[in-house]
XYZ file of C-alpha atoms in Angstrom:
499
model
C 111.243 18.005 42.716
C 114.311 19.504 41.074
C 113.457 22.924 42.524
C 112.983 21.385 45.940
C 116.350 19.721 45.716
C 118.055 23.024 45.005
C 116.238 24.817 47.801
C 117.307 22.261 50.428
C 120.729 22.301 52.019
C 122.475 18.950 51.753
C 125.576 18.259 53.786
C 128.294 16.443 51.849
C 131.501 16.196 53.929
C 133.662 15.122 50.967
C 132.820 18.277 49.010
C 135.633 20.032 50.872
C 138.241 17.304 50.371
C 141.644 18.193 49.018
C 142.639 15.118 47.046
C 145.616 15.175 44.724
C 143.961 13.231 41.903
C 147.170 13.107 39.851
C 148.669 11.032 42.658
C 145.680 8.928 43.617
C 145.058 7.781 40.039
C 148.508 6.186 39.845
C 149.154 5.474 43.509
C 147.349 2.549 45.224
C 147.774 4.158 48.675
C 144.002 4.662 48.717
C 143.682 0.894 49.248
C 144.769 1.517 52.833
C 141.351 3.033 53.444
C 139.740 -0.276 52.422
C 141.864 -3.032 54.037
C 139.106 -5.591 53.443
C 139.862 -5.524 49.708
C 143.088 -7.449 50.254
C 141.561 -10.460 52.011
C 138.070 -10.612 50.489
C 137.249 -12.570 47.335
C 136.163 -10.556 44.312
C 132.738 -12.234 44.172
C 132.026 -11.214 47.801
C 133.220 -7.659 47.145
C 130.834 -7.313 44.208
C 127.983 -8.594 46.398
C 128.745 -6.156 49.249
C 126.684 -3.104 48.272
C 127.668 -1.207 51.402
C 131.395 -1.537 50.670
C 130.933 -0.664 47.010
C 128.965 2.451 47.910
C 131.692 3.615 50.312
C 134.272 3.063 47.575
C 132.269 4.985 45.018
C 131.615 7.906 47.379
C 135.386 8.526 47.571
C 135.402 9.306 43.848
C 134.478 12.831 42.797
C 132.733 11.862 39.565
C 130.800 8.885 40.979
C 129.765 10.885 44.030
C 128.325 13.603 41.795
C 126.639 10.919 39.702
C 124.894 9.515 42.788
C 123.679 12.986 43.738
C 122.432 13.659 40.221
C 120.503 10.384 39.992
C 119.187 9.935 43.536
C 118.663 13.568 44.626
C 118.339 15.117 41.179
C 121.016 17.669 42.042
C 122.370 18.492 38.609
C 126.073 19.277 38.145
C 127.360 22.812 37.565
C 129.147 24.015 34.451
C 132.448 22.514 35.588
C 130.915 19.060 36.029
C 129.584 18.404 32.558
C 131.112 14.873 32.423
C 128.727 13.982 35.246
C 125.797 14.957 33.034
C 126.897 12.256 30.585
C 127.283 9.767 33.446
C 123.774 10.611 34.698
C 122.071 9.041 31.693
C 124.733 6.419 31.045
C 124.728 4.853 34.525
C 122.010 3.634 36.899
C 121.928 3.272 40.678
C 120.873 -0.159 41.911
C 120.824 -0.910 45.645
C 122.809 2.273 46.221
C 125.611 1.291 43.804
C 126.397 2.981 40.491
C 126.226 0.368 37.733
C 126.670 0.423 33.961
C 124.380 -1.344 31.510
C 126.483 -3.249 28.962
C 126.010 -5.551 25.995
C 128.583 -8.366 26.107
C 128.273 -10.564 23.051
C 124.578 -11.409 22.965
C 124.153 -10.786 26.709
C 122.838 -7.651 28.394
C 124.101 -7.218 31.947
C 124.693 -4.630 34.708
C 128.263 -4.318 36.020
C 129.674 -2.354 38.946
C 131.504 0.892 38.193
C 134.926 1.177 39.860
C 136.851 4.438 40.474
C 140.017 4.863 38.449
C 142.209 4.916 41.550
C 141.184 1.290 42.295
C 141.428 0.011 38.724
C 144.774 -1.709 39.280
C 143.575 -3.299 42.535
C 140.522 -4.892 40.880
C 142.507 -5.863 37.764
C 145.021 -7.611 40.009
C 142.233 -9.495 41.823
C 140.714 -10.622 38.504
C 144.129 -11.880 37.382
C 144.694 -13.628 40.697
C 141.283 -15.330 40.936
C 140.495 -15.939 37.264
C 144.019 -17.129 36.478
C 146.572 -16.383 33.784
C 145.251 -15.764 30.306
C 145.763 -13.609 27.247
C 144.999 -9.897 27.288
C 141.715 -10.450 25.454
C 140.796 -13.267 27.850
C 141.282 -11.045 30.909
C 139.473 -8.140 29.247
C 136.470 -10.329 28.384
C 136.268 -11.640 31.935
C 136.527 -8.114 33.365
C 133.826 -6.865 30.989
C 131.172 -9.043 32.681
C 132.254 -8.078 36.212
C 133.218 -4.405 36.405
C 133.640 -1.212 34.432
C 136.865 0.570 35.318
C 138.814 3.300 33.491
C 142.140 2.287 31.914
C 141.738 -1.361 32.925
C 143.419 -2.479 29.706
C 146.560 -0.572 30.693
C 146.411 -2.192 34.132
C 146.256 -5.682 32.590
C 149.194 -4.831 30.306
C 151.235 -3.808 33.350
C 150.324 -7.057 35.114
C 151.130 -9.187 32.062
C 154.499 -7.454 31.737
C 155.490 -9.110 35.027
C 153.804 -12.499 34.596
C 155.449 -15.288 32.596
C 152.300 -17.311 32.048
C 150.229 -14.363 30.865
C 152.982 -13.288 28.489
C 153.059 -16.822 27.123
C 149.306 -16.664 26.446
C 149.421 -13.298 24.699
C 148.698 -13.144 20.974
C 151.955 -11.388 20.113
C 152.720 -10.069 16.631
C 154.720 -12.521 14.565
C 155.025 -13.811 11.009
C 151.498 -13.864 9.670
C 149.955 -17.293 9.084
C 146.459 -17.202 7.569
C 143.810 -19.048 9.528
C 142.362 -22.162 7.949
C 139.057 -21.755 6.182
C 136.446 -24.452 6.467
C 132.832 -25.292 5.759
C 131.668 -27.535 8.568
C 128.338 -29.289 9.017
C 126.689 -26.325 10.842
C 125.343 -28.157 13.927
C 122.205 -26.899 15.651
C 122.930 -28.352 19.124
C 125.874 -29.368 21.284
C 127.218 -32.834 20.536
C 125.681 -33.055 17.069
C 129.054 -32.671 15.280
C 132.418 -33.263 16.986
C 136.020 -33.772 15.896
C 138.375 -36.415 17.254
C 142.147 -36.586 16.965
C 145.312 -37.658 18.765
C 148.173 -35.404 19.827
C 151.499 -36.198 21.515
C 153.835 -34.095 23.643
C 157.243 -34.574 25.270
C 157.340 -34.380 29.082
C 160.605 -33.107 30.569
C 159.466 -34.035 34.095
C 159.024 -37.665 32.953
C 162.547 -37.901 31.438
C 161.353 -36.721 28.004
C 158.685 -39.393 27.819
C 156.161 -38.989 25.013
C 152.603 -38.579 26.364
C 149.668 -39.059 23.988
C 146.205 -37.535 24.365
C 142.880 -37.846 22.576
C 141.240 -34.500 21.797
C 137.444 -34.159 21.465
C 136.128 -30.815 20.146
C 132.474 -29.836 19.854
C 131.823 -27.745 16.726
C 129.075 -25.555 18.212
C 130.350 -24.693 21.691
C 134.105 -25.110 20.930
C 134.357 -27.157 24.137
C 137.433 -29.393 24.065
C 138.421 -32.278 26.326
C 141.683 -34.196 26.636
C 141.884 -37.861 27.584
C 144.964 -40.033 27.915
C 145.609 -42.646 25.203
C 145.426 -46.080 26.851
C 146.578 -48.214 23.912
C 147.503 -48.168 20.215
C 144.618 -50.326 18.935
C 141.251 -49.268 17.519
C 139.441 -50.931 20.449
C 140.998 -48.542 22.962
C 140.220 -45.730 20.516
C 136.528 -46.691 20.491
C 136.362 -46.936 24.294
C 138.034 -43.540 24.726
C 135.641 -41.971 22.198
C 132.570 -43.348 23.997
C 133.794 -42.049 27.376
C 134.579 -38.609 25.899
C 131.110 -38.311 24.315
C 129.474 -39.301 27.606
C 131.430 -36.534 29.342
C 130.430 -33.976 26.718
C 126.680 -34.661 26.784
C 125.749 -37.279 29.395
C 121.988 -36.606 29.339
C 121.631 -37.177 25.575
C 124.291 -39.818 25.007
C 122.899 -42.685 22.930
C 119.565 -40.903 22.444
C 120.410 -38.461 19.634
C 122.695 -38.829 16.626
C 126.315 -37.725 16.800
C 128.637 -37.229 13.834
C 132.341 -37.710 14.630
C 134.900 -36.317 12.168
C 138.380 -37.888 12.114
C 141.389 -38.093 9.872
C 142.261 -41.325 8.063
C 144.739 -42.671 10.612
C 145.109 -46.424 10.966
C 143.383 -46.526 14.369
C 140.436 -44.452 13.081
C 139.355 -46.219 9.890
C 138.099 -49.421 11.673
C 135.561 -47.269 13.564
C 133.623 -46.444 10.382
C 130.325 -48.387 10.525
C 131.406 -49.996 13.809
C 128.393 -51.999 15.184
C 128.817 -50.818 18.779
C 129.074 -47.161 17.751
C 126.159 -47.518 15.356
C 124.024 -48.906 18.188
C 124.856 -45.751 20.204
C 123.847 -43.575 17.195
C 127.455 -42.487 16.605
C 128.500 -42.077 12.980
C 132.228 -41.851 12.236
C 133.418 -40.053 9.105
C 137.081 -40.206 8.124
C 138.245 -37.289 6.009
C 140.636 -37.988 3.120
C 142.431 -35.903 0.530
C 139.577 -36.601 -1.911
C 136.971 -35.318 0.567
C 138.860 -32.037 1.237
C 139.881 -33.341 4.634
C 140.781 -30.017 6.251
C 137.284 -28.573 5.865
C 135.841 -30.294 8.924
C 139.080 -30.716 10.885
C 140.137 -27.065 10.779
C 138.129 -26.247 13.916
C 139.957 -29.062 15.706
C 143.315 -27.668 14.568
C 142.442 -24.214 15.909
C 141.365 -25.664 19.274
C 144.573 -27.697 19.543
C 146.573 -24.557 18.758
C 144.837 -22.707 21.619
C 145.224 -25.645 24.021
C 148.942 -26.005 23.241
C 149.813 -23.050 25.479
C 147.928 -24.501 28.443
C 149.371 -27.938 27.730
C 152.955 -26.646 27.619
C 152.559 -24.904 30.982
C 150.934 -27.975 32.552
C 153.745 -30.233 31.333
C 156.215 -27.979 33.181
C 154.420 -28.438 36.515
C 152.671 -31.843 36.571
C 153.920 -35.375 35.963
C 150.626 -37.256 35.981
C 149.116 -37.358 32.477
C 145.536 -37.619 33.787
C 145.914 -34.491 35.916
C 147.437 -32.698 32.939
C 144.433 -33.602 30.765
C 141.983 -32.436 33.439
C 143.738 -29.106 34.024
C 144.149 -28.250 30.334
C 140.497 -29.067 29.592
C 139.306 -26.901 32.504
C 141.516 -23.908 31.662
C 140.652 -23.978 27.954
C 136.891 -24.296 28.446
C 136.622 -21.239 30.725
C 137.804 -18.721 28.095
C 134.942 -16.648 26.688
C 134.282 -16.496 22.952
C 133.208 -13.532 20.840
C 129.551 -14.302 21.667
C 130.123 -13.582 25.370
C 129.964 -17.158 26.677
C 132.648 -19.672 27.569
C 132.386 -23.333 26.461
C 131.665 -24.489 29.999
C 128.810 -21.962 30.251
C 127.334 -23.234 26.993
C 127.546 -26.821 28.266
C 126.021 -26.154 31.684
C 123.990 -22.975 30.944
C 125.274 -21.646 34.274
C 127.464 -18.543 34.741
C 130.951 -19.737 35.637
C 131.544 -16.871 38.060
C 128.218 -16.292 39.832
C 126.643 -19.754 39.296
C 123.459 -18.087 38.092
C 121.212 -19.718 35.461
C 121.781 -18.353 31.926
C 119.177 -17.932 29.234
C 121.066 -18.540 25.980
C 119.633 -17.565 22.606
C 120.937 -20.537 20.609
C 119.597 -19.316 17.265
C 121.370 -15.995 17.693
C 124.555 -17.797 18.732
C 124.484 -20.048 15.641
C 123.883 -17.028 13.413
C 126.768 -15.079 14.932
C 129.047 -18.097 14.585
C 128.384 -18.355 10.853
C 128.789 -14.599 10.390
C 132.120 -14.682 12.229
C 133.419 -17.339 9.825
C 132.510 -15.198 6.819
C 134.191 -12.157 8.365
C 137.284 -14.253 9.113
C 137.624 -15.203 5.457
C 137.364 -11.569 4.359
C 139.909 -10.508 6.989
C 142.323 -13.214 5.829
C 142.223 -11.966 2.273
C 142.786 -8.380 3.404
C 145.747 -9.288 5.617
C 147.368 -11.403 2.939
C 147.284 -8.382 0.626
C 148.788 -6.154 3.289
C 151.815 -8.395 3.945
C 152.960 -11.310 6.082
C 155.769 -9.968 8.280
C 155.840 -7.847 11.387
C 158.404 -5.207 12.324
C 160.940 -6.419 14.975
C 160.509 -5.066 18.493
C 162.120 -1.753 19.358
C 164.176 -2.487 22.510
C 165.750 0.240 24.657
C 167.836 0.209 27.879
C 165.715 0.048 31.014
C 165.208 3.341 32.865
C 163.602 3.582 36.298
C 159.855 3.978 35.792
C 159.642 2.124 32.462
C 156.745 -0.329 32.094
C 156.744 -3.724 30.382
C 154.016 -5.404 28.349
C 154.367 -3.657 24.978
C 154.183 -5.668 21.762
C 156.254 -3.302 19.579
C 158.331 -1.287 22.113
C 159.802 -2.518 25.376
C 162.632 -1.815 27.836
C 165.193 -4.543 28.455
C 167.830 -5.164 31.133
C 169.988 -7.883 32.676
C 167.840 -10.530 34.403
C 164.765 -10.063 32.220
C 162.944 -13.054 30.721
C 162.374 -13.309 26.962
C 160.295 -15.481 24.638
C 162.063 -16.427 21.404
C 159.983 -16.724 18.219
C 162.027 -19.562 16.760
C 161.381 -21.891 19.730
C 157.604 -21.442 19.832
C 156.527 -24.965 18.876
C 154.397 -27.688 20.411
C 157.213 -29.999 21.548
C 159.248 -27.346 23.348
C 158.111 -27.266 26.960
C 160.893 -24.879 28.066
C 160.195 -21.707 26.082
C 161.622 -19.120 28.504
C 165.162 -17.699 28.429
C 166.744 -15.388 31.024
C 169.272 -12.722 30.075
C 172.595 -13.563 31.743
C 176.229 -12.468 31.614
C 179.205 -14.195 29.993
C 182.772 -13.385 29.005
C 181.679 -12.007 25.626
C 178.631 -10.268 27.163
C 179.636 -8.752 30.534
C 176.355 -6.784 30.633
C 174.244 -9.546 29.084
C 173.064 -7.196 26.293
C 174.970 -5.748 23.343
C 172.889 -2.815 22.097
C 175.417 -1.908 19.415
C 175.164 -5.265 17.649
C 171.614 -5.943 18.942
C 172.469 -9.252 20.631
C 171.587 -10.795 24.002
C 173.139 -13.691 25.952
C 170.555 -15.982 27.592
C 170.286 -19.071 29.750
C 167.410 -21.507 29.247
C 165.095 -21.600 32.277
C 163.338 -24.442 34.140
C 166.028 -27.034 33.406
C 166.956 -29.721 35.937
C 170.597 -29.630 34.900
C 172.346 -26.628 33.405
C 174.824 -27.347 30.610
C 176.615 -25.445 27.859
C 173.726 -25.975 25.465
C 171.508 -23.987 27.853
C 173.439 -20.772 27.074
C 172.597 -19.143 23.748
C 173.038 -15.826 21.962
C 169.999 -14.324 20.218
C 169.395 -11.361 17.967
C 166.875 -8.674 18.923
C 164.831 -9.732 15.872
C 164.123 -13.144 17.468
C 162.478 -11.732 20.600
C 158.695 -12.129 20.779
C 158.180 -10.665 24.242
C 160.169 -9.209 27.164
C 159.066 -9.938 30.750
C 160.271 -8.080 33.823
C 162.614 -10.511 35.568
C 162.723 -8.660 38.895
C 158.969 -8.536 39.507
C 157.347 -10.246 42.479
C 153.764 -9.748 41.124
C 152.790 -7.480 44.016
C 151.028 -4.144 43.970
C 153.293 -1.149 43.257
C 154.872 0.434 46.339
C 152.686 2.992 48.064
C 153.829 6.381 49.209
C 153.338 7.672 52.741
C 150.141 9.464 51.826
C 147.074 9.043 53.976
C 143.520 9.786 52.996
C 141.022 10.764 55.624
C 137.682 9.509 54.301
C 134.344 10.463 55.792
C 131.426 8.262 54.841
C 127.851 9.334 54.771
C 124.387 8.247 53.720
C 122.528 10.136 51.023
């Protein structure tokens, strides 16, 4: 068959194209050839095999890969990278796809040309929502394979306040808590229960209190509003939260609830109503090494704090805040490749397809990850606890934001300050502004910036502060409108064909 393929003349119109690949890789002008990408949802694009094939045929490497796989036309000496792609990729329904192992899942994802990497990264950010860099990378890993997509996400996060807030930026090292929990074998077998409180600026600095329920196996966490200060309201809120976590098995299988020894929690130990529902409450004390089984709750609350702070800036209603924070937290994928909501429903959160989860493998990986975390903590504590301050330089046209150690900075940019990163500060963003002492807003000689606190109803003198460069956690482009980069007047004449 290979000999027959070489002896037959195949007409490929794009073989004679004169593309300037140095331009097309960095210039999104090629999107003009596919106007449907702008208005079509990402899920529909990934289901449109005809559109994906036309996109892939505009790429030199993917086009040669299709020829090598479908027609067995092997590449010449100059196309050796295609030889690697020939055994690495497969063609399914006319589309080049990559076989990947994500966590404990094995899936096929669509391969995207490098010139459209930024376009697809922007659609993932727009449809999936703001998240940390790892969160966006994990979501992209189960949808597409695109070159330099991590750099594209960094560029997007350098212009997005919410994404920059979610990023795990380098800071003073705090070792993670170590714990030995009860090692549950199913969802809802062991949960933690605690109360948190936050100040709401939109409600005239009113203190809002939430109950937090965290499942130890799936890491699913749910917020519910505190209705009253007594243990009776605590019991009712706990019952409703457990019903929401596992409605089909509520009251049928045993549930162990771990709490601290607060005054509203201790009356629930051996409570008759909870005992009848097969719910056993255990209050941790200093004598029982209380942090062992509450550490997982502390880590969940730490992750939810970012979502909670952003929600408090936008919503007044406490019930809507609890619903939004629970939804946004439970959609982030873990190291095993699944998100909490996928573990609860066993349905893919993006495609709504049924998932077959290997629970024994998941439990094993979870225990192994805890052991590796302890070893990593010891190693990092030996290495040191402090990070090097960011290296900031004057902005020059063409500079990109999003770096964690080096970044440009200019008047009008937005900064996150390390000293104000706490749970009760719902206004963490500062904008570089001018003053009499700082006519340019930035003093590079003394490494100082003049800022104005953002998102305040009323501006006052306390809103203006001077910070050192060493206090800056992150710099965000203040002039960005979160649109695609400007395109040059370069047109591509694409001819499509069927192999």
